[in-house]
Tab-separated table of C-alpha atoms and ligand atoms in Angstrom:
chain	number	residue	atom	x	y	z
N	6	MET	CA	-11.385	21.849	7.704
N	7	THR	CA	-10.828	19.811	10.901
N	8	ARG	CA	-10.983	16.090	10.331
N	9	GLY	CA	-11.366	13.384	12.942
N	10	PRO	CA	-8.979	10.475	13.405
N	11	VAL	CA	-11.076	8.251	11.110
N	12	ASP	CA	-9.782	10.312	8.240
N	13	SER	CA	-6.383	8.636	8.419
N	14	CYS	CA	-6.090	5.218	6.788
N	15	ASP	CA	-2.930	4.176	8.637
N	16	VAL	CA	-4.813	2.015	11.154
N	17	LEU	CA	-8.158	0.502	10.161
N	18	VAL	CA	-10.449	-0.036	13.111
N	19	ASP	CA	-13.695	-1.962	12.533
N	20	LEU	CA	-12.673	-3.789	9.368
N	21	ARG	CA	-15.749	-5.799	8.376
N	22	THR	CA	-14.191	-8.082	5.771
N	23	ARG	CA	-12.884	-11.647	5.771
N	24	ALA	CA	-9.857	-11.051	3.511
N	25	LEU	CA	-9.778	-7.556	2.009
N	26	GLY	CA	-7.538	-5.312	4.078
N	27	GLN	CA	-6.633	-7.957	6.651
N	28	ALA	CA	-3.008	-7.413	5.596
N	29	HIS	CA	-2.422	-3.680	5.221
N	30	GLU	CA	0.415	-1.253	4.505
N	31	HIS	CA	-0.099	2.496	4.720
N	32	HIS	CA	2.352	5.030	3.293
N	33	ALA	CA	2.506	8.804	3.644
N	34	GLN	CA	3.552	9.009	0.012
N	35	LEU	CA	3.926	6.568	-2.869
N	36	GLU	CA	4.368	6.941	-6.591
N	37	SER	CA	1.336	4.686	-7.047
N	38	THR	CA	-0.439	2.334	-4.636
N	39	ASN	CA	-0.936	-0.049	-7.598
N	40	ASP	CA	2.815	-0.274	-8.144
N	41	ARG	CA	3.485	-0.897	-4.457
N	42	ALA	CA	0.736	-3.540	-4.285
N	43	ALA	CA	2.147	-5.290	-7.385
N	44	ALA	CA	5.605	-5.313	-5.828
N	45	TRP	CA	4.169	-6.673	-2.575
N	46	ALA	CA	2.251	-9.330	-4.545
N	47	ALA	CA	5.466	-10.391	-6.274
N	48	ASP	CA	6.920	-10.712	-2.773
N	49	GLY	CA	4.065	-12.995	-1.642
N	50	ALA	CA	1.345	-10.641	-0.354
N	51	PRO	CA	-1.803	-12.661	0.491
N	52	HIS	CA	-5.190	-12.380	-1.205
N	53	GLY	CA	-6.809	-9.174	0.019
N	54	ALA	CA	-3.570	-7.363	0.940
N	55	LEU	CA	-4.249	-3.635	0.927
N	56	VAL	CA	-1.967	-0.676	0.208
N	57	THR	CA	-3.068	2.876	0.993
N	58	ALA	CA	-1.302	6.216	0.697
N	59	ASP	CA	-2.032	9.797	1.692
N	60	GLN	CA	-0.551	11.025	-1.564
N	61	GLN	CA	0.569	9.613	-4.905
N	62	THR	CA	3.287	11.307	-6.909
N	63	ALA	CA	2.608	9.262	-10.072
N	64	GLY	CA	-0.994	8.081	-9.634
N	65	ARG	CA	-2.169	6.271	-12.759
N	66	GLY	CA	-5.558	6.075	-14.398
N	67	ARG	CA	-6.938	3.863	-17.147
N	68	LEU	CA	-5.294	3.845	-20.563
N	69	GLY	CA	-2.035	5.217	-19.170
N	70	ARG	CA	-3.426	8.540	-17.951
N	71	ALA	CA	-2.423	10.401	-14.793
N	72	TRP	CA	-4.729	10.339	-11.735
N	73	PHE	CA	-4.959	13.572	-9.726
N	74	SER	CA	-3.565	12.523	-6.310
N	75	PRO	CA	-2.971	15.509	-3.990
N	76	PRO	CA	-1.996	14.889	-0.337
N	77	GLY	CA	-4.682	14.144	2.244
N	78	GLN	CA	-7.723	14.936	0.100
N	79	SER	CA	-8.641	11.660	-1.504
N	80	LEU	CA	-8.538	7.949	-0.960
N	81	TYR	CA	-5.843	6.048	-2.846
N	82	ALA	CA	-6.003	2.304	-2.304
N	83	SER	CA	-4.972	-0.916	-4.026
N	84	VAL	CA	-5.874	-4.485	-3.185
N	85	VAL	CA	-4.052	-7.674	-4.214
N	86	LEU	CA	-6.355	-10.433	-5.469
N	87	ARG	CA	-5.375	-14.078	-5.944
N	88	PRO	CA	-8.417	-15.730	-7.468
N	89	GLY	CA	-6.667	-19.050	-8.210
N	90	SER	CA	-6.015	-20.812	-11.505
N	91	ASP	CA	-9.586	-22.151	-11.863
N	92	SER	CA	-11.152	-18.672	-11.659
N	93	PRO	CA	-13.644	-17.572	-14.322
N	94	SER	CA	-12.699	-15.208	-17.137
N	95	LEU	CA	-11.181	-12.106	-15.569
N	96	GLY	CA	-12.074	-9.792	-18.478
N	97	PRO	CA	-15.124	-8.259	-16.746
N	98	LEU	CA	-13.475	-8.056	-13.308
N	99	ALA	CA	-13.278	-4.261	-13.427
N	100	LEU	CA	-17.062	-4.095	-13.931
N	101	ALA	CA	-17.632	-6.249	-10.844
N	102	VAL	CA	-15.247	-4.014	-8.886
N	103	GLY	CA	-17.276	-0.981	-9.932
N	104	LEU	CA	-20.440	-2.652	-8.680
N	105	GLY	CA	-18.880	-3.563	-5.323
N	106	LEU	CA	-17.538	-0.048	-4.788
N	107	ARG	CA	-20.937	1.369	-5.711
N	108	ASP	CA	-22.495	-0.831	-3.018
N	109	GLY	CA	-20.005	0.682	-0.565
N	110	LEU	CA	-20.890	4.230	-1.636
N	111	LEU	CA	-24.603	3.456	-1.227
N	112	ALA	CA	-23.925	2.168	2.293
N	113	LEU	CA	-22.249	5.506	3.088
N	114	GLY	CA	-25.355	7.377	1.938
N	115	VAL	CA	-23.783	8.818	-1.196
N	116	PRO	CA	-26.721	10.040	-3.293
N	117	SER	CA	-27.387	8.018	-6.471
N	118	PRO	CA	-23.972	6.717	-7.497
N	119	ASP	CA	-24.078	5.511	-11.117
N	120	LEU	CA	-21.820	3.210	-13.079
N	121	LYS	CA	-20.717	4.407	-16.467
N	122	TRP	CA	-19.438	1.515	-18.588
N	123	PRO	CA	-16.951	0.075	-18.020
N	124	ASN	CA	-16.228	1.180	-14.483
N	125	ASP	CA	-16.420	4.906	-13.786
N	126	LEU	CA	-18.370	5.859	-10.687
N	127	LEU	CA	-20.354	9.023	-11.334
N	128	VAL	CA	-22.729	11.128	-9.329
N	129	GLY	CA	-24.849	13.598	-11.279
N	130	GLY	CA	-22.768	12.845	-14.386
N	131	LYS	CA	-19.473	13.791	-12.679
N	132	LYS	CA	-16.710	11.368	-11.812
N	133	LEU	CA	-16.363	10.588	-8.112
N	134	ALA	CA	-14.075	7.559	-8.299
N	135	GLY	CA	-11.938	5.609	-10.743
N	136	ILE	CA	-10.780	2.007	-10.873
N	137	LEU	CA	-7.619	0.536	-12.358
N	138	CYS	CA	-7.274	-3.263	-12.540
N	139	GLU	CA	-3.942	-4.731	-13.570
N	140	ALA	CA	-3.084	-8.433	-13.864
N	141	ARG	CA	0.126	-10.421	-14.021
N	142	TRP	CA	0.524	-14.158	-14.316
N	143	SER	CA	2.734	-16.227	-12.080
N	144	GLY	CA	2.716	-19.451	-14.096
N	145	ARG	CA	-0.991	-20.189	-14.679
N	146	THR	CA	-2.088	-18.283	-11.591
N	147	PRO	CA	-3.306	-14.719	-11.978
N	148	GLU	CA	-2.088	-12.054	-9.586
N	149	ILE	CA	-4.284	-8.973	-9.752
N	150	THR	CA	-4.009	-5.457	-8.421
N	151	VAL	CA	-7.260	-3.537	-8.093
N	152	GLY	CA	-6.630	0.153	-7.466
N	153	PHE	CA	-9.295	2.710	-6.718
N	154	GLY	CA	-9.226	6.408	-6.107
N	155	VAL	CA	-12.128	8.301	-4.542
N	156	ASN	CA	-12.327	12.093	-4.346
N	157	VAL	CA	-13.239	12.616	-0.703
N	158	HIS	CA	-12.383	16.116	0.564
N	159	THR	CA	-11.341	17.585	-2.779
N	160	ALA	CA	-12.661	21.134	-2.988
N	161	ALA	CA	-10.660	22.368	-5.969
N	162	PHE	CA	-9.797	20.348	-9.036
N	163	PRO	CA	-7.331	21.332	-11.758
N	164	SER	CA	-9.048	23.260	-14.541
N	165	GLU	CA	-9.203	20.259	-16.906
N	166	LEU	CA	-11.205	18.288	-14.288
N	167	GLN	CA	-13.340	21.163	-13.063
N	168	GLU	CA	-16.383	20.254	-15.163
N	169	SER	CA	-16.052	16.479	-15.084
N	170	ALA	CA	-15.089	15.590	-11.485
N	171	THR	CA	-16.810	15.723	-8.119
N	172	SER	CA	-16.021	14.763	-4.527
N	173	LEU	CA	-17.877	13.589	-1.425
N	174	ALA	CA	-17.250	17.030	0.083
N	175	ARG	CA	-19.215	18.563	-2.791
N	176	LEU	CA	-22.002	15.994	-2.600
N	177	MET	CA	-22.632	15.523	1.118
N	178	GLU	CA	-23.272	17.919	3.952
N	179	HIS	CA	-21.222	15.766	6.349
N	180	PRO	CA	-18.782	13.781	4.223
N	181	PRO	CA	-17.257	10.750	5.935
N	182	GLY	CA	-13.533	10.529	6.650
N	183	ARG	CA	-11.285	8.611	4.287
N	184	ALA	CA	-10.965	5.586	6.603
N	185	GLU	CA	-14.736	5.346	6.910
N	186	VAL	CA	-15.019	5.492	3.131
N	187	LEU	CA	-12.371	2.802	2.749
N	188	LEU	CA	-14.032	0.449	5.262
N	189	ALA	CA	-17.403	0.794	3.524
N	190	LEU	CA	-15.881	0.236	0.090
N	191	LEU	CA	-14.021	-2.899	1.180
N	192	ALA	CA	-17.211	-4.229	2.809
N	193	GLY	CA	-19.141	-3.547	-0.415
N	194	LEU	CA	-16.465	-5.026	-2.631
N	195	GLU	CA	-15.805	-8.331	-0.893
N	196	PRO	CA	-19.161	-10.103	-1.434
N	197	VAL	CA	-19.329	-8.991	-5.070
N	198	LEU	CA	-15.805	-10.312	-5.694
N	199	ASP	CA	-16.672	-13.568	-3.923
N	200	SER	CA	-19.654	-14.061	-6.271
N	201	PHE	CA	-17.594	-13.060	-9.300
N	202	PHE	CA	-14.733	-15.439	-8.529
N	203	ALA	CA	-17.132	-18.291	-7.686
N	204	SER	CA	-19.488	-17.967	-10.672
N	205	GLY	CA	-18.148	-15.311	-13.054
N	206	PHE	CA	-19.665	-12.080	-14.353
N	207	PRO	CA	-23.141	-13.622	-14.981
N	208	ALA	CA	-23.516	-13.842	-11.175
N	209	VAL	CA	-23.428	-10.053	-10.797
N	210	MET	CA	-24.390	-8.964	-14.313
N	211	ALA	CA	-28.058	-8.159	-13.640
N	212	ARG	CA	-27.127	-5.836	-10.777
N	213	TYR	CA	-24.397	-4.230	-12.876
N	214	ILE	CA	-26.830	-3.582	-15.730
N	215	ASP	CA	-29.316	-2.121	-13.300
N	216	ALA	CA	-26.753	0.402	-12.041
N	217	CYS	CA	-25.252	1.221	-15.444
N	218	VAL	CA	-26.314	4.602	-16.839
N	219	THR	CA	-24.754	3.968	-20.249
N	220	LEU	CA	-27.391	1.552	-21.549
N	221	GLY	CA	-30.093	3.018	-23.759
N	222	ARG	CA	-28.131	6.232	-24.126
N	223	GLU	CA	-26.590	7.912	-27.118
N	224	VAL	CA	-22.821	7.828	-26.646
N	225	ARG	CA	-19.601	8.933	-28.289
N	226	ILE	CA	-17.011	6.182	-28.494
N	227	GLY	CA	-13.329	6.768	-29.074
N	228	SER	CA	-10.327	7.939	-27.110
N	229	HIS	CA	-9.510	11.164	-25.286
N	230	GLU	CA	-6.286	11.312	-27.281
N	231	ALA	CA	-8.117	11.464	-30.629
N	232	PRO	CA	-11.601	12.806	-29.851
N	233	GLN	CA	-12.092	13.873	-33.493
N	234	GLU	CA	-12.135	10.190	-34.458
N	235	ALA	CA	-14.914	9.293	-31.999
N	236	THR	CA	-18.135	7.895	-33.432
N	237	THR	CA	-21.718	8.278	-32.224
N	238	ALA	CA	-23.817	5.238	-31.383
N	239	THR	CA	-26.593	3.987	-29.116
N	240	ALA	CA	-25.527	1.759	-26.226
N	241	GLU	CA	-27.715	-1.357	-26.457
N	242	ARG	CA	-26.547	-4.081	-24.106
N	243	ILE	CA	-23.718	-5.589	-22.115
N	244	ASP	CA	-22.841	-9.228	-22.737
N	245	GLU	CA	-21.546	-11.945	-20.425
N	246	THR	CA	-17.941	-10.961	-21.214
N	247	GLY	CA	-18.631	-7.414	-20.028
N	248	ALA	CA	-18.393	-5.963	-23.559
N	249	LEU	CA	-20.717	-3.160	-24.642
N	250	TRP	CA	-22.777	-3.607	-27.836
N	251	VAL	CA	-23.750	-0.479	-29.704
N	252	THR	CA	-25.766	0.423	-32.795
N	253	PRO	CA	-23.877	2.962	-34.919
N	254	GLU	CA	-25.543	6.285	-35.677
N	255	GLY	CA	-27.646	5.886	-38.812
N	256	GLY	CA	-28.195	2.177	-38.206
N	257	GLY	CA	-26.367	-0.965	-39.248
N	258	PRO	CA	-25.346	-4.073	-37.337
N	259	GLN	CA	-24.457	-3.776	-33.668
N	260	THR	CA	-20.744	-3.678	-32.908
N	261	ARG	CA	-18.945	-4.900	-29.818
N	262	VAL	CA	-16.836	-2.456	-27.796
N	263	GLN	CA	-14.332	-3.858	-25.323
N	264	THR	CA	-11.992	-1.018	-24.376
N	265	ALA	CA	-12.683	2.602	-25.168
N	266	ASP	CA	-13.619	5.942	-23.741
N	267	VAL	CA	-17.344	6.400	-23.741
N	268	TRP	CA	-18.966	9.788	-23.319
N	269	LEU	CA	-22.640	10.014	-22.560
N	270	ILE	CA	-24.509	12.448	-24.765
N	271	ALA	CA	-27.008	14.425	-22.721
N	272	PRO	CA	-30.541	13.488	-23.846
N	273	SER	CA	-31.567	17.128	-23.938
N	274	ASP	CA	-28.744	18.195	-26.213
N	275	ALA	CA	-27.274	15.621	-28.558
N	276	GLN	CA	-24.425	17.976	-29.464
N	277	ARG	CA	-23.121	18.460	-25.951
N	278	SER	CA	-21.211	15.484	-24.512
N	279	ARG	CA	-20.074	15.049	-20.930
S	1045	BTN	C1	-9.381	5.839	-13.941
S	1045	BTN	O1	-10.558	6.166	-13.802
S	1045	BTN	O2	-8.722	6.211	-14.912
S	1045	BTN	C2	-8.750	4.942	-12.899
S	1045	BTN	C3	-8.141	5.700	-11.791
S	1045	BTN	C4	-7.531	4.813	-10.722
S	1045	BTN	C5	-6.782	5.601	-9.679
S	1045	BTN	C6	-6.341	4.762	-8.524
S	1045	BTN	S1	-5.757	5.725	-7.169
S	1045	BTN	C7	-5.148	4.293	-6.386
S	1045	BTN	C8	-4.554	3.421	-7.473
S	1045	BTN	N1	-3.162	3.794	-7.730
S	1045	BTN	C9	-2.984	4.293	-8.961
S	1045	BTN	O3	-1.915	4.694	-9.416
S	1045	BTN	N2	-4.158	4.307	-9.599
S	1045	BTN	C10	-5.237	3.755	-8.802
């Protein structure tokens, strides 16, 4: 496939943000853009500093998993955030990031992007993008790295992702280049982060809930590492801390879930999870 110059993220023309991406480093290859951004933050990178790479050799996902990061096919980006010591609780930050990136995908014309709690971006039940937020404290001041990976041109996934992943190339007749995707995502993310840092998760919670496909659904809750221990429940609500409240199968009091893998159970077939 021939790709235009906007596919490369080394120079970002038409950046529409106040802070995100205004300082920018691009690398042909990195172990992980999150690691490079954290190192740059420790070295004084400003709020909004952006690291991109064409390839990651040790891309990381949530809960210590690997993130498929082949050269030139996907977007790998990390942003340094310095919300200040008086910022609201950062627990639900990843949910706000998901919402901002979803706004960016909508602006690109991606059909019906959904948020699966806490922060997977799905289209048609398949994962298009993932988010990894990591925080360190320098005294009382948080220093955050928000990393996101978006499958842009990916035509072939490894067999274990075949059923669960998708890409813009699979979803759109004329998929945008990676730089165009990045610019739209940063433009979507910035106002949501501004609201979040000014007023906390309640400021964006209604929009998050509106976009979240997990609520009202039957789900399996557990971890990929021990799927046999997962339990079935109904996802009821999301609270102001970003936690998910579920009613266990068979009834009983609602329980609060803060970090877990959640699989949606297809309404048509309660035995088949995706
Ligand atoms: C997940 O869904 O598990 C989160 C995936 C996050 C992947 C991105 S790619 C850019 C950044 N660098 C990393 O090593 N991980 C994040």
